[in-house]
Each structure stands twice: as C-alpha cells, then as structure tokens.
Amino acid sequence: MVKPQLQTRKLNLWFGKNHVLHDVDLSVYSQKVTAMIGPSGCGKSTLLRCFNRMNDLIPETRITGDVLLGDEDIYKNGSDVSRIRAAVGMVFQKPNPFPKSIFNNVAYGLQIQGKIRRSELEERVEQSLKAAWLWEEVKDRLNQSAMSLSGGQQQRLCIARALANRPKVLLLDEPTSALDPQSTAKVEELCLELKKSVTILIVTHNVAQAGRISDYTAFMYLGDLVEFDKTEKMFTVPADKRTEAYLTGVFG
Amino acid sequence: MKVRNVIIILAILLIGVSAFAKTNKVVCSGSTTVLPIAQATAEAFMDKNPNVNISIRGGGSGVGIAALQNGTVHIANSSRPMKTKEMNQCRAKGIAPTAYAVALDGIAILTHKSNPVSNLTVKQLKAIYTGAIKNWKDLGGPNLPIVVISRDVASGTFEVFNEKALGGAKVISSALLLASNNAVVTSVADTPGAIGYAGLGYLGDGVKTVSVNNIVPSKATVQNDTYPLSRKLYMYTNGKAKGAVGSYIAFIQSPAGQKIVENEGFVALK
Amino acid sequence: MKTLKEKLFQYITYLAALFTILCMLAIIFGIFREGLPLFRVVSLKQFIFTNNWYPTHAEPAFGALALIVGSLAVTLGALLIAVPLGLGSAIFISEIAGSKLREAIKPIIELLAGIPSVVYGLFGMAFLAPLVRQWFNLDTGLNVFSASIILGVMIVPIISSLSEDALSSVPSNIREASMALGATRSETIFRAVVPAARNGILCSVLLGFGRAVGETMVVLMVAGGAANIPTSIFEPTRPITSTIAAEMGETVVGDLHYQSLFALAILLFLITLATNLIAELVFSNRRR
C-alpha cells in the first residue's frame, strides 16, 4: 500500500451550528491528480480548504479529526500555519493576481519566507514561470502589471506563484471555471505535466474535466464522502447509486 | 468676496424700509473695542425710547469709517481719530465727519505674574517691540527671553499702540500676533517671558500690569491724560448729530451713559 | 402630463447644477478681481519670495514668503501626525477589528470630523499650548508644533475614512491569495492589501492636505501668528489663512492691504486646486 501524501481521518467540520463535513476519510496519493466532484454546496471546496487551513479565516469554524500532510498532523496545537500554507499551494476559482508586476507576483511567497539573494530570487521566479508554461509569454515584460495579462495567463501566473514556494501539494479550487475553453485546455494539460513533481488535488464542477485529468476521483454529497476510487473505475462502474446519478447528470 | 457689498445693499434696504416705518432706525458699525459700549448704552437708550431702534455691528474702525463714507451707517465707531487720508476720502464723497468722544481707554502693558519688572519706559517698550531688547535681564528682570505678543496689525488697538508706543516703527516679525484682547491676556497669563498689551477693560487676574514712564494706568491717569498709552474712543457722524442719533450720543455722554461705560471696563470721559 | 413633469424635474436639477457652477465661478472671479490689482504695485516675485509682511505700516510691505512657509509647515506637521494615526485606524477598522468593534469605532472617529474647528482651536489654546510650553520648556506653546497636533487630529477622520474605503474595496481574494502563500495577517496587510489600496490612500492624504492647508480657525488661535519663517517646530508662525482672517475684518475695501489679502486667497485657492486636481488624477488612475 502506497502511503498517501494527504489524508483525513474522521474529519468533521462545523461553521457555527452548521455541520458541513461528516466523518470524511480521504487519501490523496502523491504524483497523482485527485479530483473532487459533487453538486454545489456538497462541501468539496470546504474540504479542499482544510488541507491548507484556509478555513481558519472563517470565524466560528470548528474541526474534529485529523488532517495529515505526510506524517504531520497540520491541526496539531502549535503547528506553524504559515509554513503549512507555503508547503500546500493553492489556486482559486477566479484568477487573483496581486496588482503588482508579474515578477513581484511570483516573488511574493519567497519574499515572505525571509531574506533571499536577488540572483536566487530571479532564478526561482524564472523556474516557476517556466513550470507554469508562462515564461515564453512574459519573459520580456516581467515588470509589467499582472493585470495586463489575459484571464488564462493570470491563472497560470497564480499557479506559478504557488509553485515558487516549491509546495508538496497543489490545491486547485475550480481553477478553470472562469476561463475560456482554450485556456481551460492549457491548464488541464499543465496539470498532467505538474503531477510528475507535485501532488494535485482539484475541485471541479465539470465531470468531463475530472475524467480527462484525474487518476482518482472523490464524489461528495451533502457533506459526506460518498465514494472514492480510481477515476476509470468510478466513471465506468460507480459503486453508489448517488454517484451514478450525478455522473449521468440526473442532478447537479 | 462681495459679502461687503451684500451687507451694504442690505443696510441700504434696511434704511430705505426704515424711512417708511414709524420707528427711528439708527445704524452704527465699526471698532470692536467700542462695540460693548455701543451695545450696552443702546440697550439702555432703547428701554427709555422704545420708538428708536439701534442696530450695531463690529467690523473694525476702518470698516465703520468706510461705511460712513458710503452713507450706509449713521454712526461709525472708531477706537482712533480718523486718518487724514480717510478725512480726504470723506470730503471727496461730500461727507462731513464729526467726532464725538464717548469714552476713554487705556492700553495696559501686561506681563506674567511672576515677572518682577514693574515699570517700563515708552523707549524700552519700543526697544522690546522692535527687537532691540530681547531678554528681561536687560530690563532688570530675570534671565528670560522676552516673548513679544502683539495684536493683529489691522486692529485698532494695534494702531494706537503702534502710534503711541512705537512711533510707527515695525514690530519685530517674530512677535506673536493674536486676534483678540482676550487671546493676548490668556497667552500672557500662560507665558512667563511674555509681554503684551490690551485695553484696560480686558484685564483679568492672571496677568500683571506694569506702569509706563512710572505712571500706573488708572482712571485718573487716563482722564488727566498723563498715562502715555491712553486713547479716546469716538463715534463719527455725518455732520452734526441730529434726531435720534443726536440724542443717543448725548445719552452716552451723559452721567448715566458714562456709568455704563465704566461698567463695561472703560474709563469715563470725566 | 407625465412628460411635462419629467421635463420640469430635469430642468430643476439642471438649474441646481448650473447655479452651483455659477457660485464657483463667481467666487473665482471675485477673488481674482480683488486680488490681481495688487500685482500692479507689488511684483509676483516680491509677493511670493520675500519675507516682509508689514501691510499697515506707513511704507507697507507685502512679502508673503513667511506666510506661505507657515502654511506649509503646519500642514506638513499635521500630515506627519495624521497619516500614521489615520492609516493605522483605517487598517484596524478595515482589516483587524471584528464587525461589532468596527461599528463602534467608526462613528467615534467620524465624530472627530463633526467638532467645529473653533472648539479645536479653543482646546489647543487653553490646554495644549500651556502643556507644550511646559513639556519642552519653551517661551511659548503657540507654535508650529501645537498647531500641527491640533490640525493633525482634525484631519485624521478624513484620512482614516477615505483610506478605510480604499482598503475595504481591495477584493478579499487578494487577501486569500496572500494568506494561501504563507503570509501572516500583518504581512498580508502591509505587502498585499495596503499596496493594492495605494492610490486610494494617497488620495486621502492629498485631501487631508487640502483640508489642513485651508483650515483657518485652529491656526489663527494656536499657531502664534508671528510672520516669521520658523527655524524650528517650536517657533510660532502665521499661515496664510489666519493672516486673511485676522486682517480682513479691519481693512478698507479696495486699498492695497485689502487687495493683498485677496492675493493671498488666490494663492490658497491655487494650492488647494492643485491638490484636488492631483487627487482626482490619482483617483481616476485607480479606477483604470
């Protein structure tokens, strides 16, 4: 049995009195793309945000159970949230570059981590932009505002920005829902390339997208993890009736 | 910008309207120093003569005289005699200003309570206010820099002080120029090294009054004109004061009016 | 019938707007008409660059340099106090305080803006100036320092509320992006949110400047009024506004002194016009 890169055990989450996640046990394997699908409000984005503790920012959030990054319980008392977030990169639904230059966007995470030599910084920025397939398009205008890029470029910039921290895991929260089909295809291809070096967990509304890029799929419904399996298997012979109904488009 | 003109127009309208009304309207404006005297005496006068309505505005001596020139007021209150230039302007407009002294005022020199210096000569005052003497030790006081406090250059009090004490010399530019008698008294009371001046009517407990040329400012020394920094306060009318205007001014000059003048902190004419 | 009503309404609003513009033009026309004749007698260079203000002397002098420097000195002093205070409270209200605390603090800070300036002036003259004199062992507490403090507190609400608007309008996904990269809350505020709100904050500072440079009552009461170029923050000074206010009451319409005060008004008008234009420019830049 391969050891999972990310794992939850009996994870429960409440927003105030609202019980959002119920006893979730999920494993995310390294060098794979794992997709989370399910109808709106099923808790998949909330679950995603447990892996870098972004739910901490919402007041009155309560969590029980464990979330493991490798061997580390990231909700353990005294754990360094900043370090965890740097090790678990995240890309959001809407491209959200800072209103800064392209260079400074990618350099942001590194500069936060502490002092870094200019030459090293430049090297890491270049590497990250290359890894996000953006380097060729922006190498001559690194000092221009990130806002001048197209939507698809902005999203790849956000990916480059997350990669600059050299994370172990990349969390993608519906990263293509605001993009046109061409930009979407490019991001999907990029995921397949990136999974060689980083574990990818992607939330998507688009079942076809999950089928195209993921190795594993988790289907969530009303806060329960209904089914988790290899994508091929789930898409051909779903074990649960709800999964089947969702995949065939009966609801959602 | 044209506020003055608006005021003037309003004043003309008021005068115009008053011509039709039964009451006699008297309009006066000018020196803020004379203002409390004018107000207090006007109230007493109107109590006795309900058919007369006196309206009083401040604005400063220059403003009052300008209003008299323009024929918009019956009385211009002034804390100084009219300047030759102003006289000429009046004549050019066919106005014959007539001066009525209504009260006397002494300008007291003030220092902080803790200051031992008790007398200054006019010459020393001039040296202080022009910056030739900068420390109290040169005047027999403690080693303490002098903080020169003056009134704004446009005020009537400044004009009289400038003329009587400084002979028209320029006040040193580092002097604090304050906008009212009260501001001067308050600041002198708070500032150990300060010297300032204010009308006798404004003195409070917080400050010390020094004598000038060894003459203490008092009712007697102002009335017999021995105190060097004293002045007459005037009301100017166009020609001889007649009617309601004449009886109002006569009332101020009467013993009853002069009593009110003293209640307001000024010095009676006699 | 309805269209008539509509039209009437449109005309009324049109007239209201027109009237406002007319007022503005009348003010500009007025101050220029009354002030410009001064420059037939006094050269512009002399007026702005010489330090010699004796408008009522037998040989009057109209060198306003000390007044200009005085205005700038108290205004810059006020900004030094108001920018950290205003920006600090804006950051607290927008980024740190919970919604309950925010609802409590905001109106209190805005209340500062509602206090009449003469009350600020009285406070400065009666309480602050004596304290300043004692603390620093000065000859007088009526000086640039005291005036800057009072003016600074006065413009805190402007800087605070406009900066807070700018900070609040930074999209929350910028904050998320920064936090997700491992930034702490304070790193997020200072490296992501404040830079993103930079133009709005700059705008608030410029408007604060405009307000401070035009404020009259406070400087008249607290700055000391010496027409002297201050060589330290503990010396008294005489800003443009207090000169106009103190001297206008007793000038004679149309004489040189009167004109010189309008010339000062022109100067003040041009300074505030310039700051407003720059603020407008910065603001439209932000929109783009």
mmCIF file with all atom_site columns, C-alpha atoms in Angstrom, chain B residues 149-262:
data_model
loop_
_atom_site.group_PDB
_atom_site.id
_atom_site.type_symbol
_atom_site.label_atom_id
_atom_site.label_alt_id
_atom_site.label_comp_id
_atom_site.label_asym_id
_atom_site.label_entity_id
_atom_site.label_seq_id
_atom_site.pdbx_PDB_ins_code
_atom_site.Cartn_x
_atom_site.Cartn_y
_atom_site.Cartn_z
_atom_site.occupancy
_atom_site.B_iso_or_equiv
_atom_site.pdbx_formal_charge
_atom_site.auth_seq_id
_atom_site.auth_comp_id
_atom_site.auth_asym_id
_atom_site.auth_atom_id
_atom_site.pdbx_PDB_model_num
ATOM 1   C CA . ILE B 1 149 ? 2.904   89.449  21.954 1.00 0.00 ? 149 ILE B CA 1
ATOM 2   C CA . SER B 1 150 ? 1.106   91.958  19.785 1.00 0.00 ? 150 SER B CA 1
ATOM 3   C CA . ARG B 1 151 ? -2.317  92.381  18.272 1.00 0.00 ? 151 ARG B CA 1
ATOM 4   C CA . ASP B 1 152 ? -3.049  91.867  14.620 1.00 0.00 ? 152 ASP B CA 1
ATOM 5   C CA . VAL B 1 153 ? -1.745  94.741  12.542 1.00 0.00 ? 153 VAL B CA 1
ATOM 6   C CA . ALA B 1 154 ? -5.234  95.581  11.342 1.00 0.00 ? 154 ALA B CA 1
ATOM 7   C CA . SER B 1 155 ? -6.770  96.059  14.789 1.00 0.00 ? 155 SER B CA 1
ATOM 8   C CA . GLY B 1 156 ? -7.486  99.474  16.292 1.00 0.00 ? 156 GLY B CA 1
ATOM 9   C CA . THR B 1 157 ? -5.654  98.537  19.472 1.00 0.00 ? 157 THR B CA 1
ATOM 10  C CA . PHE B 1 158 ? -2.542  97.805  17.442 1.00 0.00 ? 158 PHE B CA 1
ATOM 11  C CA . GLU B 1 159 ? -2.837  101.092 15.616 1.00 0.00 ? 159 GLU B CA 1
ATOM 12  C CA . VAL B 1 160 ? -2.940  103.086 18.826 1.00 0.00 ? 160 VAL B CA 1
ATOM 13  C CA . PHE B 1 161 ? -0.138  101.086 20.436 1.00 0.00 ? 161 PHE B CA 1
ATOM 14  C CA . ASN B 1 162 ? 1.923   101.369 17.287 1.00 0.00 ? 162 ASN B CA 1
ATOM 15  C CA . GLU B 1 163 ? 1.471   105.107 17.241 1.00 0.00 ? 163 GLU B CA 1
ATOM 16  C CA . LYS B 1 164 ? 1.762   105.881 20.966 1.00 0.00 ? 164 LYS B CA 1
ATOM 17  C CA . ALA B 1 165 ? 4.447   103.405 21.985 1.00 0.00 ? 165 ALA B CA 1
ATOM 18  C CA . LEU B 1 166 ? 6.396   102.646 18.823 1.00 0.00 ? 166 LEU B CA 1
ATOM 19  C CA . GLY B 1 167 ? 6.119   105.892 16.923 1.00 0.00 ? 167 GLY B CA 1
ATOM 20  C CA . GLY B 1 168 ? 5.109   103.914 13.836 1.00 0.00 ? 168 GLY B CA 1
ATOM 21  C CA . ALA B 1 169 ? 8.117   101.561 13.917 1.00 0.00 ? 169 ALA B CA 1
ATOM 22  C CA . LYS B 1 170 ? 7.742   97.985  12.655 1.00 0.00 ? 170 LYS B CA 1
ATOM 23  C CA . VAL B 1 171 ? 7.050   95.294  15.219 1.00 0.00 ? 171 VAL B CA 1
ATOM 24  C CA . ILE B 1 172 ? 9.678   92.542  15.101 1.00 0.00 ? 172 ILE B CA 1
ATOM 25  C CA . SER B 1 173 ? 8.491   89.770  12.806 1.00 0.00 ? 173 SER B CA 1
ATOM 26  C CA . SER B 1 174 ? 8.918   87.057  15.431 1.00 0.00 ? 174 SER B CA 1
ATOM 27  C CA . ALA B 1 175 ? 6.217   88.688  17.593 1.00 0.00 ? 175 ALA B CA 1
ATOM 28  C CA . LEU B 1 176 ? 3.114   86.609  18.180 1.00 0.00 ? 176 LEU B CA 1
ATOM 29  C CA . LEU B 1 177 ? 0.188   88.410  16.568 1.00 0.00 ? 177 LEU B CA 1
ATOM 30  C CA . LEU B 1 178 ? -3.034  87.446  18.270 1.00 0.00 ? 178 LEU B CA 1
ATOM 31  C CA . ALA B 1 179 ? -6.518  88.133  17.068 1.00 0.00 ? 179 ALA B CA 1
ATOM 32  C CA . SER B 1 180 ? -8.230  89.478  20.192 1.00 0.00 ? 180 SER B CA 1
ATOM 33  C CA . ASN B 1 181 ? -7.666  91.223  23.515 1.00 0.00 ? 181 ASN B CA 1
ATOM 34  C CA . ASN B 1 182 ? -8.742  88.045  25.286 1.00 0.00 ? 182 ASN B CA 1
ATOM 35  C CA . ALA B 1 183 ? -6.255  85.914  23.373 1.00 0.00 ? 183 ALA B CA 1
ATOM 36  C CA . VAL B 1 184 ? -3.480  88.302  24.426 1.00 0.00 ? 184 VAL B CA 1
ATOM 37  C CA . VAL B 1 185 ? -4.472  88.193  28.111 1.00 0.00 ? 185 VAL B CA 1
ATOM 38  C CA . THR B 1 186 ? -4.759  84.392  28.072 1.00 0.00 ? 186 THR B CA 1
ATOM 39  C CA . SER B 1 187 ? -1.390  83.937  26.373 1.00 0.00 ? 187 SER B CA 1
ATOM 40  C CA . VAL B 1 188 ? 0.420   86.376  28.664 1.00 0.00 ? 188 VAL B CA 1
ATOM 41  C CA . ALA B 1 189 ? -1.057  84.623  31.709 1.00 0.00 ? 189 ALA B CA 1
ATOM 42  C CA . ASP B 1 190 ? 0.316   81.314  30.405 1.00 0.00 ? 190 ASP B CA 1
ATOM 43  C CA . THR B 1 191 ? 3.753   82.502  29.346 1.00 0.00 ? 191 THR B CA 1
ATOM 44  C CA . PRO B 1 192 ? 6.401   83.532  31.932 1.00 0.00 ? 192 PRO B CA 1
ATOM 45  C CA . GLY B 1 193 ? 8.521   85.559  29.479 1.00 0.00 ? 193 GLY B CA 1
ATOM 46  C CA . ALA B 1 194 ? 5.614   87.306  27.793 1.00 0.00 ? 194 ALA B CA 1
ATOM 47  C CA . ILE B 1 195 ? 4.847   90.956  27.291 1.00 0.00 ? 195 ILE B CA 1
ATOM 48  C CA . GLY B 1 196 ? 1.587   92.025  25.727 1.00 0.00 ? 196 GLY B CA 1
ATOM 49  C CA . TYR B 1 197 ? -0.938  94.822  25.677 1.00 0.00 ? 197 TYR B CA 1
ATOM 50  C CA . ALA B 1 198 ? -4.685  95.070  25.886 1.00 0.00 ? 198 ALA B CA 1
ATOM 51  C CA . GLY B 1 199 ? -7.411  97.568  26.607 1.00 0.00 ? 199 GLY B CA 1
ATOM 52  C CA . LEU B 1 200 ? -7.969  98.302  30.320 1.00 0.00 ? 200 LEU B CA 1
ATOM 53  C CA . GLY B 1 201 ? -11.409 96.742  30.001 1.00 0.00 ? 201 GLY B CA 1
ATOM 54  C CA . TYR B 1 202 ? -9.961  93.331  29.284 1.00 0.00 ? 202 TYR B CA 1
ATOM 55  C CA . LEU B 1 203 ? -7.572  92.841  32.184 1.00 0.00 ? 203 LEU B CA 1
ATOM 56  C CA . GLY B 1 204 ? -8.003  89.718  34.243 1.00 0.00 ? 204 GLY B CA 1
ATOM 57  C CA . ASP B 1 205 ? -6.485  88.347  37.417 1.00 0.00 ? 205 ASP B CA 1
ATOM 58  C CA . GLY B 1 206 ? -3.995  86.175  35.618 1.00 0.00 ? 206 GLY B CA 1
ATOM 59  C CA . VAL B 1 207 ? -1.696  88.951  34.459 1.00 0.00 ? 207 VAL B CA 1
ATOM 60  C CA . LYS B 1 208 ? 0.400   91.747  35.943 1.00 0.00 ? 208 LYS B CA 1
ATOM 61  C CA . THR B 1 209 ? 0.021   95.339  34.759 1.00 0.00 ? 209 THR B CA 1
ATOM 62  C CA . VAL B 1 210 ? 3.253   97.350  34.626 1.00 0.00 ? 210 VAL B CA 1
ATOM 63  C CA . SER B 1 211 ? 3.446   101.134 34.830 1.00 0.00 ? 211 SER B CA 1
ATOM 64  C CA . VAL B 1 212 ? 4.673   103.114 31.840 1.00 0.00 ? 212 VAL B CA 1
ATOM 65  C CA . ASN B 1 213 ? 7.056   106.044 32.421 1.00 0.00 ? 213 ASN B CA 1
ATOM 66  C CA . ASN B 1 214 ? 6.275   105.402 36.103 1.00 0.00 ? 214 ASN B CA 1
ATOM 67  C CA . ILE B 1 215 ? 2.617   106.115 35.599 1.00 0.00 ? 215 ILE B CA 1
ATOM 68  C CA . VAL B 1 216 ? 0.193   103.371 36.553 1.00 0.00 ? 216 VAL B CA 1
ATOM 69  C CA . PRO B 1 217 ? -2.708  103.048 34.131 1.00 0.00 ? 217 PRO B CA 1
ATOM 70  C CA . SER B 1 218 ? -5.798  104.048 36.079 1.00 0.00 ? 218 SER B CA 1
ATOM 71  C CA . LYS B 1 219 ? -8.970  106.033 35.713 1.00 0.00 ? 219 LYS B CA 1
ATOM 72  C CA . ALA B 1 220 ? -7.275  109.160 36.981 1.00 0.00 ? 220 ALA B CA 1
ATOM 73  C CA . THR B 1 221 ? -4.132  108.927 34.880 1.00 0.00 ? 221 THR B CA 1
ATOM 74  C CA . VAL B 1 222 ? -6.122  108.192 31.745 1.00 0.00 ? 222 VAL B CA 1
ATOM 75  C CA . GLN B 1 223 ? -8.585  111.029 32.381 1.00 0.00 ? 223 GLN B CA 1
ATOM 76  C CA . ASN B 1 224 ? -5.895  113.613 33.041 1.00 0.00 ? 224 ASN B CA 1
ATOM 77  C CA . ASP B 1 225 ? -4.006  112.316 30.016 1.00 0.00 ? 225 ASP B CA 1
ATOM 78  C CA . THR B 1 226 ? -0.772  111.621 31.922 1.00 0.00 ? 226 THR B CA 1
ATOM 79  C CA . TYR B 1 227 ? -0.735  107.909 31.092 1.00 0.00 ? 227 TYR B CA 1
ATOM 80  C CA . PRO B 1 228 ? 1.134   107.718 27.787 1.00 0.00 ? 228 PRO B CA 1
ATOM 81  C CA . LEU B 1 229 ? -0.824  104.842 26.251 1.00 0.00 ? 229 LEU B CA 1
ATOM 82  C CA . SER B 1 230 ? -4.341  106.153 26.519 1.00 0.00 ? 230 SER B CA 1
ATOM 83  C CA . ARG B 1 231 ? -6.808  106.954 23.841 1.00 0.00 ? 231 ARG B CA 1
ATOM 84  C CA . LYS B 1 232 ? -10.209 108.375 23.186 1.00 0.00 ? 232 LYS B CA 1
ATOM 85  C CA . LEU B 1 233 ? -12.948 106.264 21.667 1.00 0.00 ? 233 LEU B CA 1
ATOM 86  C CA . TYR B 1 234 ? -15.094 108.038 19.126 1.00 0.00 ? 234 TYR B CA 1
ATOM 87  C CA . MET B 1 235 ? -18.368 107.966 17.337 1.00 0.00 ? 235 MET B CA 1
ATOM 88  C CA . TYR B 1 236 ? -18.325 109.725 13.979 1.00 0.00 ? 236 TYR B CA 1
ATOM 89  C CA . THR B 1 237 ? -21.437 111.100 12.331 1.00 0.00 ? 237 THR B CA 1
ATOM 90  C CA . ASN B 1 238 ? -22.033 112.861 9.023  1.00 0.00 ? 238 ASN B CA 1
ATOM 91  C CA . GLY B 1 239 ? -22.380 116.479 10.058 1.00 0.00 ? 239 GLY B CA 1
ATOM 92  C CA . LYS B 1 240 ? -23.750 117.350 13.460 1.00 0.00 ? 240 LYS B CA 1
ATOM 93  C CA . ALA B 1 241 ? -25.626 114.505 15.112 1.00 0.00 ? 241 ALA B CA 1
ATOM 94  C CA . LYS B 1 242 ? -29.354 115.215 14.932 1.00 0.00 ? 242 LYS B CA 1
ATOM 95  C CA . GLY B 1 243 ? -32.566 113.487 15.878 1.00 0.00 ? 243 GLY B CA 1
ATOM 96  C CA . ALA B 1 244 ? -32.368 110.002 17.289 1.00 0.00 ? 244 ALA B CA 1
ATOM 97  C CA . VAL B 1 245 ? -28.648 109.793 16.501 1.00 0.00 ? 245 VAL B CA 1
ATOM 98  C CA . GLY B 1 246 ? -28.003 113.026 18.386 1.00 0.00 ? 246 GLY B CA 1
ATOM 99  C CA . SER B 1 247 ? -29.999 112.015 21.439 1.00 0.00 ? 247 SER B CA 1
ATOM 100 C CA . TYR B 1 248 ? -28.324 108.574 21.503 1.00 0.00 ? 248 TYR B CA 1
ATOM 101 C CA . ILE B 1 249 ? -24.838 110.111 21.520 1.00 0.00 ? 249 ILE B CA 1
ATOM 102 C CA . ALA B 1 250 ? -25.916 112.702 24.069 1.00 0.00 ? 250 ALA B CA 1
ATOM 103 C CA . PHE B 1 251 ? -27.137 109.839 26.254 1.00 0.00 ? 251 PHE B CA 1
ATOM 104 C CA . ILE B 1 252 ? -23.763 108.105 26.096 1.00 0.00 ? 252 ILE B CA 1
ATOM 105 C CA . GLN B 1 253 ? -22.016 111.324 27.100 1.00 0.00 ? 253 GLN B CA 1
ATOM 106 C CA . SER B 1 254 ? -24.438 111.917 29.974 1.00 0.00 ? 254 SER B CA 1
ATOM 107 C CA . PRO B 1 255 ? -23.575 110.728 33.513 1.00 0.00 ? 255 PRO B CA 1
ATOM 108 C CA . ALA B 1 256 ? -25.950 107.764 33.114 1.00 0.00 ? 256 ALA B CA 1
ATOM 109 C CA . GLY B 1 257 ? -24.235 106.754 29.870 1.00 0.00 ? 257 GLY B CA 1
ATOM 110 C CA . GLN B 1 258 ? -20.760 107.203 31.330 1.00 0.00 ? 258 GLN B CA 1
ATOM 111 C CA . LYS B 1 259 ? -21.713 104.943 34.205 1.00 0.00 ? 259 LYS B CA 1
ATOM 112 C CA . ILE B 1 260 ? -22.461 102.218 31.693 1.00 0.00 ? 260 ILE B CA 1
ATOM 113 C CA . VAL B 1 261 ? -19.107 102.956 30.052 1.00 0.00 ? 261 VAL B CA 1
ATOM 114 C CA . GLU B 1 262 ? -17.361 102.293 33.358 1.00 0.00 ? 262 GLU B CA 1
#
